[in-house]
Coordinates of C-alpha atoms (C1' of nucleotides) in Angstrom, one line a residue:
Chain P
X12 CA -36.5 79.7 -139.7
X13 CA -33.3 78.9 -141.6
X14 CA -31.0 76.7 -139.5
X15 CA -27.9 78.7 -138.1
X16 CA -24.4 78.2 -140.1
X17 CA -21.3 78.0 -138.6
X18 CA -18.2 78.8 -140.9
X19 CA -14.8 77.6 -139.0
X20 CA -11.5 78.2 -140.2
X21 CA -7.8 77.0 -139.1
X22 CA -5.1 79.4 -139.8
X23 CA -3.6 78.9 -143.3
X24 CA -0.2 76.8 -143.1
X25 CA 2.5 78.6 -144.6
X26 CA 3.6 76.5 -147.6
X27 CA 7.4 76.3 -147.0
X28 CA 7.4 73.4 -144.8
X29 CA 5.9 70.5 -143.2
X30 CA 3.6 70.7 -140.0
X31 CA 4.8 69.8 -136.5
X32 CA 2.7 69.1 -133.4
X33 CA 2.9 72.8 -132.2
X34 CA 0.6 73.5 -135.3
X35 CA -1.7 70.7 -134.7
X36 CA -2.4 71.5 -131.0
X37 CA -2.7 75.0 -131.7
X38 CA -5.0 75.6 -134.7
X39 CA -6.0 72.1 -136.4
X40 CA -7.0 69.5 -133.7
X41 CA -9.1 72.0 -131.9
X42 CA -10.9 73.2 -134.8
X43 CA -11.6 69.8 -135.9
X44 CA -13.1 68.6 -132.4
X45 CA -15.1 71.4 -132.6
X46 CA -16.4 70.9 -136.0
X47 CA -16.7 66.8 -135.7
X48 CA -18.9 68.0 -132.5
X49 CA -21.0 70.3 -134.6
X50 CA -21.6 67.7 -137.3
X51 CA -22.3 65.1 -134.9
X52 CA -25.1 67.4 -133.9
X53 CA -25.9 68.0 -137.4
X54 CA -25.3 71.8 -137.2
X55 CA -24.6 73.4 -140.9
X56 CA -20.8 73.8 -140.4
X57 CA -18.4 74.6 -143.1
X58 CA -14.6 73.7 -142.2
X59 CA -12.0 75.3 -144.5
X60 CA -8.4 75.7 -144.3
X61 CA -5.9 75.7 -147.2
X62 CA -2.1 76.4 -148.1
X63 CA -0.8 80.0 -147.8
X64 CA 1.4 80.1 -150.8
X65 CA 2.3 83.7 -151.3
X66 CA 5.0 86.1 -149.5
X67 CA 8.7 86.7 -149.6
X68 CA 9.9 83.6 -147.6
X69 CA 8.4 81.4 -150.1
X70 CA 10.7 83.1 -153.1
X71 CA 13.7 83.4 -150.9
X72 CA 13.6 79.6 -150.0
X73 CA 12.9 78.9 -153.7
X74 CA 16.0 81.0 -154.9
X75 CA 18.1 79.3 -152.1
X76 CA 17.0 75.8 -153.3
X77 CA 17.1 76.8 -156.8
X78 CA 13.7 76.0 -157.5
X79 CA 10.8 77.8 -158.5
X80 CA 8.2 79.3 -155.9
X81 CA 5.7 77.2 -157.4
X82 CA 7.6 74.1 -157.2
X83 CA 8.0 74.7 -153.4
X84 CA 4.5 75.4 -152.5
X85 CA 3.5 72.2 -154.6
X86 CA 5.5 70.0 -152.3
X87 CA 4.6 71.3 -149.1
X88 CA 0.8 71.7 -150.0
X89 CA 0.7 68.1 -151.0
X90 CA 2.8 67.0 -148.2
X91 CA 0.5 69.1 -145.5
X92 CA -2.9 68.2 -147.4
X93 CA -2.0 64.5 -147.1
X94 CA -0.8 64.6 -143.5
X95 CA -3.9 66.6 -142.1
X96 CA -6.3 63.8 -144.1
X97 CA -4.2 61.1 -142.7
X98 CA -4.4 62.5 -139.2
X99 CA -8.3 62.8 -139.2
X100 CA -8.1 66.5 -139.7
X101 CA -11.4 66.8 -141.6
X102 CA -11.5 69.9 -143.7
X103 CA -14.4 70.6 -146.0
X104 CA -11.9 71.9 -148.5
X105 CA -8.2 72.1 -148.3
X106 CA -7.8 75.2 -150.7
X107 CA -4.7 76.7 -151.8
X108 CA -4.1 80.5 -152.2
X109 CA -2.3 80.3 -155.7
X110 CA -5.7 78.9 -157.0
X111 CA -7.0 81.2 -159.8
X112 CA -10.5 81.8 -158.1
X113 CA -8.6 83.0 -155.0
X114 CA -6.6 85.5 -156.8
X115 CA -9.8 86.6 -158.5
X116 CA -11.9 87.0 -155.2
X117 CA -8.7 88.8 -153.4
X118 CA -8.3 91.0 -156.5
X119 CA -12.2 91.8 -156.4
X120 CA -11.7 92.4 -152.7
X121 CA -9.2 94.8 -153.2
X122 CA -10.9 96.8 -156.0
X123 CA -13.8 97.1 -153.6
X124 CA -11.9 98.5 -150.6
X125 CA -9.9 100.9 -153.2
X126 CA -13.2 102.2 -154.7
X127 CA -14.6 102.7 -151.2
X128 CA -11.4 104.9 -150.7
X129 CA -10.6 102.8 -147.7
X130 CA -6.8 103.0 -148.4
X131 CA -4.3 105.9 -148.7
X132 CA -1.3 105.9 -151.0
X133 CA 2.1 106.8 -149.7
X134 CA 5.6 106.9 -151.4
X135 CA 8.2 106.0 -149.1
X136 CA 12.0 105.2 -149.2
X137 CA 12.6 101.6 -148.8
X138 CA 15.9 99.3 -148.7
X139 CA 16.6 97.8 -151.9
X140 CA 18.7 94.9 -153.1
X141 CA 20.1 96.0 -156.5
X142 CA 21.6 92.5 -157.2
X143 CA 18.3 90.4 -156.5
X144 CA 16.2 93.5 -157.7
X145 CA 14.2 93.3 -154.7
X146 CA 12.8 95.4 -151.8
X147 CA 13.7 94.1 -148.6
X148 CA 11.6 93.3 -145.7
X149 CA 13.0 94.6 -142.4
X150 CA 13.5 91.2 -141.3
X151 CA 16.1 90.5 -144.3
X152 CA 18.3 93.1 -143.6
X153 CA 20.8 92.2 -140.9
X154 CA 23.5 94.6 -139.4
X155 CA 25.2 95.7 -136.0
X156 CA 22.9 96.5 -133.6
X157 CA 23.3 100.2 -132.4
X158 CA 22.3 99.5 -128.7
X159 CA 24.4 96.3 -127.9
X160 CA 26.7 95.9 -130.8
X161 CA 25.4 92.4 -131.8
X162 CA 26.5 91.8 -135.5
X163 CA 23.5 89.8 -136.4
X164 CA 20.6 91.9 -135.6
X165 CA 17.7 91.9 -137.9
X166 CA 16.3 95.3 -139.2
X167 CA 13.4 94.8 -137.1
X168 CA 14.6 93.3 -133.8
X169 CA 18.0 92.4 -132.2
X170 CA 17.5 89.2 -130.7
X171 CA 20.5 89.5 -128.5
X172 CA 19.4 92.8 -126.5
X173 CA 15.6 92.6 -127.7
X174 CA 15.4 95.9 -128.8
X175 CA 12.9 96.9 -131.5
X176 CA 14.7 98.5 -134.4
X177 CA 14.3 100.0 -137.6
X178 CA 16.5 99.1 -140.6
X179 CA 18.1 102.6 -141.4
X180 CA 19.4 102.4 -137.4
X181 CA 21.4 99.4 -138.2
X182 CA 25.3 99.9 -138.5
X183 CA 26.6 98.5 -141.5
X184 CA 23.3 97.0 -142.7
X185 CA 23.3 94.1 -145.4
X186 CA 20.8 92.4 -147.3
X187 CA 20.4 88.7 -146.4
X188 CA 19.5 88.1 -150.3
X189 CA 23.0 89.1 -151.6
X190 CA 25.0 89.9 -148.6
X191 CA 25.6 93.4 -150.3
X192 CA 24.6 96.9 -148.6
X193 CA 21.0 97.5 -149.9
X194 CA 20.2 101.2 -151.4
X195 CA 17.2 103.5 -150.4
X196 CA 14.7 103.4 -153.2
X197 CA 11.5 105.2 -153.5
X198 CA 8.3 103.1 -153.7
X199 CA 4.2 103.6 -153.4
X200 CA 2.4 101.4 -151.5
X201 CA -1.3 101.3 -150.3
X202 CA -2.0 101.8 -146.6
X203 CA -5.1 100.7 -144.3
X204 CA -5.4 103.6 -141.9
X205 CA -6.7 101.3 -138.8
X206 CA -6.7 104.4 -136.6
X207 CA -9.8 105.5 -138.1
X208 CA -11.2 102.0 -136.8
X209 CA -10.2 102.2 -133.4
X210 CA -13.9 103.1 -132.0
X211 CA -16.2 100.4 -133.4
X212 CA -13.3 98.0 -132.9
X213 CA -13.2 99.0 -129.0
X214 CA -17.0 98.4 -128.7
X215 CA -16.8 95.3 -130.7
X216 CA -13.8 93.8 -128.8
X217 CA -14.8 94.8 -125.1
X218 CA -18.6 94.5 -125.5
X219 CA -19.3 92.2 -128.4
X220 CA -21.3 94.9 -130.2
X221 CA -21.3 95.5 -133.7
X222 CA -23.3 97.8 -136.0
X223 CA -25.6 98.4 -132.9
X224 CA -26.2 94.5 -132.5
X225 CA -25.2 92.3 -129.8
X226 CA -22.9 89.8 -131.8
X227 CA -20.9 87.7 -129.0
X228 CA -20.2 87.7 -125.4
X229 CA -16.9 88.6 -124.8
X230 CA -16.8 86.8 -121.6
X231 CA -16.4 83.7 -123.9
X232 CA -13.1 85.3 -125.4
X233 CA -9.8 84.4 -124.2
X234 CA -8.3 86.4 -121.9
X235 CA -5.0 86.5 -124.1
X236 CA -7.1 87.4 -127.3
X237 CA -8.9 90.4 -125.5
X238 CA -6.0 91.7 -123.6
X239 CA -3.5 91.8 -126.8
X240 CA -6.2 93.7 -128.8
X241 CA -6.9 96.2 -126.2
X242 CA -3.4 96.7 -126.1
X243 CA -3.0 97.6 -129.7
X244 CA -6.1 99.6 -129.8
X245 CA -5.3 101.5 -126.5
X246 CA -1.8 102.3 -127.9
X247 CA -3.5 103.8 -131.0
X248 CA -3.6 101.8 -134.0
X249 CA -1.5 103.2 -137.3
X250 CA -1.8 102.6 -141.0
X251 CA -0.3 99.4 -142.3
X252 CA 0.9 98.9 -146.0
X253 CA -1.4 96.2 -147.8
X254 CA 0.8 95.7 -150.5
X255 CA 4.2 94.8 -150.9
X256 CA 7.1 95.0 -154.0
X257 CA 7.2 91.3 -155.1
X258 CA 6.6 89.2 -158.0
X259 CA 5.2 86.2 -156.1
X260 CA 1.3 86.7 -154.9
X261 CA -2.0 88.5 -156.0
X262 CA -1.2 91.0 -158.3
X263 CA -2.3 94.5 -157.2
X264 CA -5.4 95.2 -159.6
X265 CA -4.8 98.8 -160.3
X266 CA -3.2 101.0 -162.6
X267 CA 0.5 102.2 -161.8
X268 CA 0.9 98.9 -159.6
X269 CA 3.1 96.9 -161.5
X270 CA 5.5 94.8 -159.7
X271 CA 3.4 94.9 -156.8
X272 CA 1.0 92.1 -154.8
X273 CA -1.3 91.9 -151.9
X274 CA 0.3 91.8 -148.5
X275 CA 0.1 88.4 -147.7
X276 CA -2.0 89.0 -144.6
X277 CA -4.6 90.6 -146.7
X278 CA -4.2 87.8 -149.2
X279 CA -4.5 84.9 -146.8
X280 CA -7.5 85.6 -144.7
X281 CA -9.5 86.1 -147.9
X282 CA -8.2 82.8 -148.6
X283 CA -10.9 81.8 -146.1
X284 CA -13.5 83.2 -148.3
X285 CA -12.2 81.9 -151.7
X286 CA -12.0 78.5 -150.1
X287 CA -15.5 79.1 -149.4
X288 CA -16.7 79.8 -152.7
X289 CA -14.7 77.0 -154.4
X290 CA -16.5 74.5 -151.7
X291 CA -19.9 76.1 -152.5
X292 CA -19.1 75.5 -156.5
X293 CA -18.4 71.9 -155.6
X294 CA -21.3 71.1 -153.4
X295 CA -23.8 73.5 -155.1
X296 CA -24.1 75.6 -152.2
X297 CA -24.5 79.2 -151.8
X298 CA -21.3 80.5 -150.2
X299 CA -22.5 83.9 -149.0
X300 CA -24.6 82.1 -146.7
X301 CA -21.6 80.9 -144.5
X302 CA -20.3 84.7 -144.5
X303 CA -23.5 87.0 -143.9
X304 CA -26.3 87.2 -142.0
X305 CA -26.4 85.3 -138.5
X306 CA -23.4 83.0 -139.8
X307 CA -21.2 82.4 -137.0
X308 CA -17.7 82.9 -138.1
X309 CA -15.2 81.3 -135.7
X310 CA -11.2 81.3 -136.4
X311 CA -8.8 78.8 -134.7
X312 CA -5.1 80.2 -134.7
X313 CA -2.1 80.3 -132.5
X314 CA -1.2 83.1 -130.3
X315 CA 1.0 84.9 -132.9
X316 CA -1.9 85.3 -135.3
X317 CA -4.2 87.2 -132.8
X318 CA -4.0 90.7 -134.3
X319 CA -4.3 89.9 -137.5
X320 CA -7.5 87.8 -137.0
X321 CA -9.0 90.0 -134.3
X322 CA -8.2 93.3 -135.6
X323 CA -6.7 93.4 -139.1
X324 CA -9.2 91.1 -140.9
X325 CA -12.3 92.6 -139.4
X326 CA -11.4 96.1 -140.3
X327 CA -11.1 94.7 -143.7
X328 CA -14.5 92.7 -143.7
X329 CA -16.2 95.8 -142.3
X330 CA -14.6 98.1 -144.6
X331 CA -15.6 95.9 -147.5
X332 CA -19.2 95.4 -146.2
X333 CA -21.7 92.5 -146.3
X334 CA -19.4 90.4 -144.2
X335 CA -20.0 88.8 -140.6
X336 CA -17.2 89.6 -138.3
X337 CA -16.0 86.5 -136.1
X338 CA -17.9 85.1 -133.4
X339 CA -14.8 84.4 -131.7
X340 CA -11.0 83.7 -132.0
X341 CA -10.2 81.0 -129.8
X342 CA -6.5 81.3 -130.0
X343 CA -4.2 79.0 -128.4
X344 CA -1.0 79.5 -126.6
X345 CA 2.0 77.8 -127.4
X346 CA 3.1 73.8 -127.1
X347 CA 6.7 73.3 -125.9
X348 CA 8.8 70.1 -126.4
X349 CA 10.3 68.5 -123.7
X350 CA 10.6 72.1 -121.8
X351 CA 12.0 73.6 -124.9
X352 CA 10.4 75.8 -127.4
X353 CA 9.9 74.1 -130.8
X354 CA 12.3 75.3 -133.3
X355 CA 11.8 74.5 -136.8
X356 CA 15.8 75.8 -137.6
X357 CA 17.3 73.7 -134.8
X358 CA 14.8 70.5 -136.0
X359 CA 13.3 70.6 -132.4
X360 CA 9.9 69.3 -133.3
X361 CA 7.6 66.5 -133.7
X362 CA 6.8 66.5 -137.4
X363 CA 3.5 65.1 -138.4
X364 CA 4.5 63.2 -141.4
X365 CA 7.2 61.6 -139.4
X366 CA 4.6 60.7 -136.6
X367 CA 2.0 59.0 -139.0
X368 CA 4.9 57.0 -140.5
X369 CA 6.5 56.0 -136.9
X370 CA 3.1 55.3 -135.4
X371 CA 0.5 53.8 -138.1
X372 CA -2.8 53.6 -137.0
X373 CA -2.1 55.4 -134.0
X374 CA -3.5 58.8 -134.8
X375 CA -5.8 59.0 -131.8
X376 CA -2.8 58.6 -129.4
X377 CA -1.2 61.9 -130.8
X378 CA -4.6 63.4 -131.0
X379 CA -5.4 62.3 -127.1
X380 CA -2.2 63.6 -126.0
X381 CA -2.2 66.8 -127.4
X382 CA -5.7 67.8 -126.5
X383 CA -5.1 66.6 -123.1
X384 CA -2.4 68.9 -122.8
X385 CA -3.7 71.7 -125.5
X386 CA -2.4 75.3 -124.6
X387 CA -5.6 77.0 -124.3
X388 CA -4.9 79.4 -121.5
X389 CA -1.0 79.3 -121.0
X390 CA 1.9 77.5 -123.0
X391 CA 2.0 74.0 -122.2
X392 CA 4.7 71.0 -122.5
X393 CA 4.5 68.0 -124.6
X394 CA 6.8 65.3 -123.3
X395 CA 7.1 61.6 -124.8
X396 CA 6.8 60.2 -121.0
X397 CA 3.8 62.0 -120.9
X398 CA 2.8 60.7 -124.5
X399 CA 3.3 57.3 -123.1
X400 CA 1.4 57.5 -119.8
X401 CA -1.5 58.9 -121.5
X402 CA -1.5 56.0 -123.9
X403 CA -0.7 53.4 -121.3
X404 CA -3.1 54.5 -118.3
X405 CA -5.8 56.3 -120.2
X406 CA -6.7 54.8 -123.3
X407 CA -5.2 51.4 -122.8
X408 CA -6.1 51.1 -119.3
X409 CA -9.5 53.1 -118.7
X410 CA -11.2 53.4 -122.2
X411 CA -9.8 50.4 -124.1
X412 CA -10.3 48.0 -121.1
X413 CA -13.7 49.1 -120.1
X414 CA -14.7 48.5 -123.7
X415 CA -13.0 45.1 -123.5
X416 CA -14.5 44.0 -120.3
X417 CA -18.2 44.7 -121.4
X418 CA -17.6 43.2 -125.1
X419 CA -15.7 40.0 -123.8
X420 CA -18.3 39.3 -120.8
X421 CA -21.2 39.9 -123.4
X422 CA -19.6 37.2 -125.8
X423 CA -18.7 35.3 -123.2
X424 CA -22.0 35.0 -121.3
X425 CA -24.5 35.6 -124.0
X426 CA -22.7 34.9 -127.2
X427 CA -22.7 38.5 -128.2
X428 CA -26.4 39.1 -127.7
X429 CA -27.2 42.2 -125.7
X430 CA -29.3 41.1 -122.7
X431 CA -32.3 42.7 -121.6
X432 CA -32.6 45.3 -118.6
X433 CA -34.8 44.3 -115.7
X434 CA -35.7 46.4 -112.4
X435 CA -33.2 49.1 -112.1
X436 CA -31.6 49.9 -108.4
X437 CA -30.9 53.7 -107.4
X438 CA -27.4 53.0 -108.3
X439 CA -28.5 51.9 -112.1
X440 CA -30.5 55.2 -112.2
X441 CA -28.0 57.3 -111.3
X442 CA -25.5 55.8 -113.8
X443 CA -28.2 56.1 -116.5
X444 CA -28.7 60.0 -115.4
X445 CA -24.9 60.6 -115.5
X446 CA -25.0 59.0 -119.3
X447 CA -27.7 61.3 -120.3
X448 CA -26.1 64.7 -118.7
X449 CA -23.1 64.0 -120.6
X450 CA -24.3 65.1 -124.2
X451 CA -24.9 68.6 -122.4
X452 CA -22.0 68.6 -120.3
X453 CA -19.2 67.8 -122.7
X454 CA -21.1 69.6 -125.5
X455 CA -21.2 72.8 -123.5
X456 CA -17.2 72.6 -122.5
X457 CA -16.5 72.2 -126.5
X458 CA -19.1 75.4 -127.4
X459 CA -17.0 77.1 -125.1
X460 CA -13.9 76.0 -126.4
X461 CA -12.9 74.0 -123.1
X462 CA -11.8 71.0 -125.0
X463 CA -9.4 69.8 -122.4
X464 CA -12.0 69.5 -119.9
X465 CA -14.5 68.2 -122.3
X466 CA -12.2 65.2 -123.3
X467 CA -11.7 64.7 -119.6
X468 CA -15.6 64.4 -119.3
X469 CA -15.4 61.7 -122.0
X470 CA -12.9 59.6 -120.4
X471 CA -14.5 60.1 -117.1
X472 CA -17.3 58.2 -118.8
X473 CA -15.3 55.4 -119.4
X474 CA -13.8 55.4 -115.4
X475 CA -17.7 55.4 -114.4
X476 CA -17.8 52.3 -116.5
X477 CA -14.9 50.6 -114.8
X478 CA -16.3 51.8 -111.4
X479 CA -19.9 50.5 -112.3
X480 CA -18.3 47.2 -112.8
X481 CA -16.2 47.3 -110.0
X482 CA -19.1 47.9 -107.8
X483 CA -21.5 45.6 -109.2
X484 CA -19.4 42.6 -110.1
X485 CA -21.2 41.0 -112.8
X486 CA -19.0 38.1 -113.1
X487 CA -19.9 36.9 -109.3
X488 CA -23.8 37.7 -109.9
X489 CA -23.6 35.5 -113.0
X490 CA -23.6 32.3 -111.0
X491 CA -26.5 33.3 -108.7
X492 CA -28.5 35.9 -110.1
X493 CA -28.7 35.9 -114.1
X494 CA -31.3 38.8 -114.2
X495 CA -29.4 41.0 -112.4
X496 CA -26.5 40.3 -114.2
X497 CA -28.2 40.9 -117.5
X498 CA -29.3 44.4 -116.2
X499 CA -25.7 45.3 -115.5
X500 CA -24.3 44.5 -118.9
X501 CA -27.1 46.2 -120.6
X502 CA -26.4 49.5 -118.6
X503 CA -22.6 48.9 -119.3
X504 CA -23.1 48.2 -122.9
X505 CA -25.0 51.6 -123.0
X506 CA -22.1 53.5 -122.0
X507 CA -20.1 51.9 -124.2
X508 CA -22.5 53.0 -127.1
X509 CA -22.4 56.6 -125.7
X510 CA -18.7 56.3 -125.5
X511 CA -18.8 55.6 -129.3
X512 CA -20.6 59.0 -129.7
X513 CA -18.8 61.2 -127.5
X514 CA -15.5 60.0 -128.1
X515 CA -15.8 60.6 -131.9
X516 CA -14.9 64.3 -132.3
X517 CA -11.8 63.6 -130.0
X518 CA -10.8 60.1 -131.4
X519 CA -12.7 59.4 -134.5
X520 CA -10.9 56.3 -135.5
X521 CA -11.3 54.6 -132.2
X522 CA -14.8 55.6 -132.4
X523 CA -15.6 54.1 -135.6
X524 CA -13.7 51.0 -134.5
X525 CA -16.0 51.2 -131.5
X526 CA -19.2 51.4 -133.4
X527 CA -18.2 48.5 -135.3
X528 CA -17.5 46.4 -132.6
X529 CA -20.7 47.1 -131.3
X530 CA -22.1 46.8 -134.5
X531 CA -23.8 50.2 -135.2
X532 CA -24.1 53.0 -137.0
X533 CA -22.2 56.2 -135.7
X534 CA -24.8 57.8 -133.7
X535 CA -25.5 61.3 -133.1
X536 CA -24.5 63.5 -130.6
X537 CA -27.8 64.7 -129.1
X538 CA -30.0 61.4 -129.8
X539 CA -27.7 58.8 -128.9
X540 CA -29.8 55.4 -129.5
X541 CA -30.4 52.9 -127.0
X542 CA -29.0 49.4 -127.6
X543 CA -32.0 47.0 -128.2
X544 CA -31.6 43.7 -126.4
X545 CA -31.1 40.8 -128.8
X546 CA -28.7 42.9 -130.8
X547 CA -25.9 41.2 -131.8
X548 CA -22.2 42.8 -131.2
X549 CA -19.0 41.9 -132.6
X550 CA -16.1 40.1 -130.9
X551 CA -13.7 42.0 -128.8
X552 CA -11.0 43.5 -130.8
X553 CA -8.3 46.1 -128.7
X554 CA -9.0 49.8 -129.3
X555 CA -5.4 50.5 -128.0
X556 CA -2.1 48.8 -127.3
X557 CA 0.4 49.5 -125.2
X558 CA 3.7 51.6 -125.9
X559 CA 6.8 50.0 -124.9
X560 CA 9.7 52.3 -123.4
X561 CA 11.7 51.2 -126.4
X562 CA 9.6 53.2 -128.6
X563 CA 9.5 56.2 -126.6
X564 CA 13.5 56.1 -126.2
X565 CA 13.6 56.1 -129.8
X566 CA 11.7 59.1 -130.3
X567 CA 13.8 60.7 -127.6
X568 CA 17.0 59.7 -129.4
X569 CA 15.7 61.0 -132.7
X570 CA 15.0 64.4 -131.0
X571 CA 18.5 64.7 -130.0
X572 CA 20.0 63.5 -133.5
Chain J
rG14 C1' 12.4 99.0 -123.5
rG15 C1' 6.9 99.4 -123.6
rC16 C1' 2.3 96.4 -123.8
rG17 C1' -0.3 91.5 -123.1
rA18 C1' -0.8 86.5 -121.0
rG19 C1' 1.0 83.0 -117.4
rG20 C1' 4.0 81.4 -112.7
rU21 C1' -0.9 76.8 -108.1
rA22 C1' 1.2 69.1 -105.3
rG23 C1' 7.2 65.4 -107.5
rC24 C1' 5.2 65.9 -112.9
rU25 C1' 1.1 67.8 -116.4
rC26 C1' -2.3 71.3 -115.5
rA27 C1' -7.6 73.1 -113.5
rG28 C1' -9.5 76.8 -110.1
rU29 C1' -11.3 85.1 -109.9
rU30 C1' -18.5 88.5 -109.3
rG31 C1' -12.8 87.5 -102.2
rG32 C1' -16.0 83.2 -98.2
rU33 C1' -16.0 76.2 -95.0
rU34 C1' -10.3 71.6 -94.6
rA35 C1' -7.2 75.0 -102.5
rG36 C1' -8.7 70.6 -107.0
rA37 C1' -7.8 66.4 -111.2
rG38 C1' -4.5 63.0 -114.0
rC39 C1' -0.1 61.0 -113.6
rG40 C1' 3.6 59.6 -109.8
rU41 C1' 4.1 57.4 -104.9
rC42 C1' 2.3 54.4 -100.3
rG43 C1' -1.2 51.2 -98.7
rG44 C1' -6.0 48.0 -99.3
rA45 C1' -9.5 45.2 -102.3
rU46 C1' -10.4 42.4 -106.6
rU47 C1' -9.7 38.7 -110.9
rC48 C1' -14.5 40.0 -116.2
rA49 C1' -10.2 42.6 -118.2
rU50 C1' -4.2 44.5 -122.1
rA51 C1' -0.7 42.8 -114.2
rA52 C1' -5.7 46.3 -116.2
rC53 C1' -9.3 48.3 -113.2
rC54 C1' -11.8 49.7 -108.1
rC55 C1' -10.9 51.9 -103.0
rG56 C1' -8.2 54.7 -99.6
rG57 C1' -3.5 57.8 -97.5
rA58 C1' 0.5 60.9 -98.0
rG59 C1' 2.1 65.0 -100.8
rG60 C1' 1.0 72.5 -101.7
rC61 C1' 4.0 80.0 -97.5
rC62 C1' -0.8 78.9 -104.4
rG63 C1' 6.7 83.1 -107.7
rA64 C1' 8.7 87.1 -103.9
rG65 C1' 7.4 91.2 -100.7
rA66 C1' 3.9 94.9 -98.8
rG67 C1' -0.7 96.6 -98.8
rU68 C1' -6.7 96.9 -98.8
rU69 C1' -10.5 93.4 -96.2
rC70 C1' -13.7 90.1 -90.7
rA71 C1' -11.5 87.2 -94.6
rA72 C1' -7.0 87.2 -100.6
rA73 C1' -4.6 81.9 -105.1
rU74 C1' -8.5 85.6 -106.3
rC75 C1' -8.3 92.7 -105.4
rU76 C1' -4.1 97.0 -105.2
rC77 C1' 1.4 98.4 -105.7
rU78 C1' 6.6 96.8 -106.5
rC79 C1' 9.9 93.1 -107.7
rC80 C1' 11.6 88.2 -109.9
rC81 C1' 11.2 84.6 -113.8
rU82 C1' 8.6 82.3 -118.4
rC83 C1' 6.1 83.0 -123.0
rG84 C1' 3.9 86.2 -127.2
rC85 C1' 3.4 91.0 -129.5
rU86 C1' 5.9 95.5 -130.5
rA87 C1' 3.0 97.5 -136.7
rC88 C1' 7.5 95.4 -143.4
rC89 C1' 8.5 87.6 -140.9
rA90 C1' 4.4 84.9 -141.6

RNA sequence: GGCGAGGUAGCUCAGUUGGUUAGAGCGUCGGAUUCAUAACCCGGAGGCCGAGAGUUCAAAUCUCUCCCUCGCUACCA
């Protein structure tokens, strides 16, 4: 029997800007935790991501800055790739959609769909900017809202009154590129008639059944994901253009399609596949193993991406054939910052590359804070004061302190040699039972994408350790009962060893520091090795340090600047 | 506007096949302790579960109406 394979993806970051904590909390950290857990169990898991480098937004940004689109994406691809690596997000490959292999893959994909007659071709009238010689997405047209009179309504929506618009409803429409009035021009595009896929989609979303087979349990999908998909399907799916008039992207590989590229939302998810191909080439693997048969495909995304990953991409995969559909799409809600929505334009954000600079060596503190307040079921808030408290009272006070106590005592009493375990009390037995349960308990939570609860299961193990020491008071017994003292510290050290394994998906830097302190190899999730008596551990080395008020004040004033 | 997801302790959040006194962490108040980064451990206080109505022996949980937040609304990505 072949081993089950897992393909985990995180949404491809759009390469026109840096990453902030909202991105991290939504799509990257949860995926990384999940993948590290699977790897710790020695599951066959592949974690892919990369830069999404096409689309009109990048060409516009390039124009505005007087650079080429390639220069823009090169800059942010490098920056983001480096930030992820420094933060410990351990992709097996961080790819980019400008890569030739991706262009080839995406073109082939489109060709197959085209040959199968999946698309319909439609000619329509669209707004065109004559100065920039470019068709305009609704978003790039502004004008006066016919409903509320707002002068800055977009072609698709008026942000003032909230009404959905179409660009020809706007009074005095203007191109945001040139400021000129756009003209109507004819253009042909290839559309995906999604309405033809409603029946099987509904069965798949509601029941987890695909091609007559039970593929997943819909109870394990988040309510916001199922809710939004059903809302779309119940409202009736429509056709959606899969091509765009643009010169930056994957060229449409059909005659008569000059000047047209694939819609980025067709292009980008295919990037997951291209990335897998590249990784397979680099590592002498077979990419199909991760996309066919019983492979489990899991997409980590933010809530704004649900429809693309749970409706459009699955339609495309099925229409193409020979692909699995996602087993789950654990979309997160959004993270707010100090009670307000993150905003790139207002610079209301904590940028990952800034954090890494300001808090050198403290990646795990942010990982901990973000996972503790991850927006798994509703929007949540990140506050610097909370970040400080999490660090000072939980990481320093509970986790770091427990480890320090155990390591200091062991060094002080037995020169760092692990003492032997003698007769066990019923309390000892309880603690050891709790330890062996932990792998399954926390593991189940991770497999159900309840990472916050899983993390609190880990920190609770450190709490248990502190309580065990407080209850048994080995520092008192040392003078009167050497044997008992040895048993107690042996058990406390076993807790520490388990912590080095169970904390790894969440706090990888800390976990490795802890393994080093205990002088052991990084252990496996489902087979935590018992520390043997006589084994020599190293001296105490603090896992975390307190964060003072000044540091927090500095960050707060940086935000307001 | 339509649809989806939320609204629970001072704060950040768990909690629905309807069922004893509604949970955790932080904060707060009190106690204990000194191996440890004044850390840890124990205990107390603190909630008309957004508002109102309904179904039921029983509602945070089901139904309806309303208010508030966020998302989607199909060419932003």
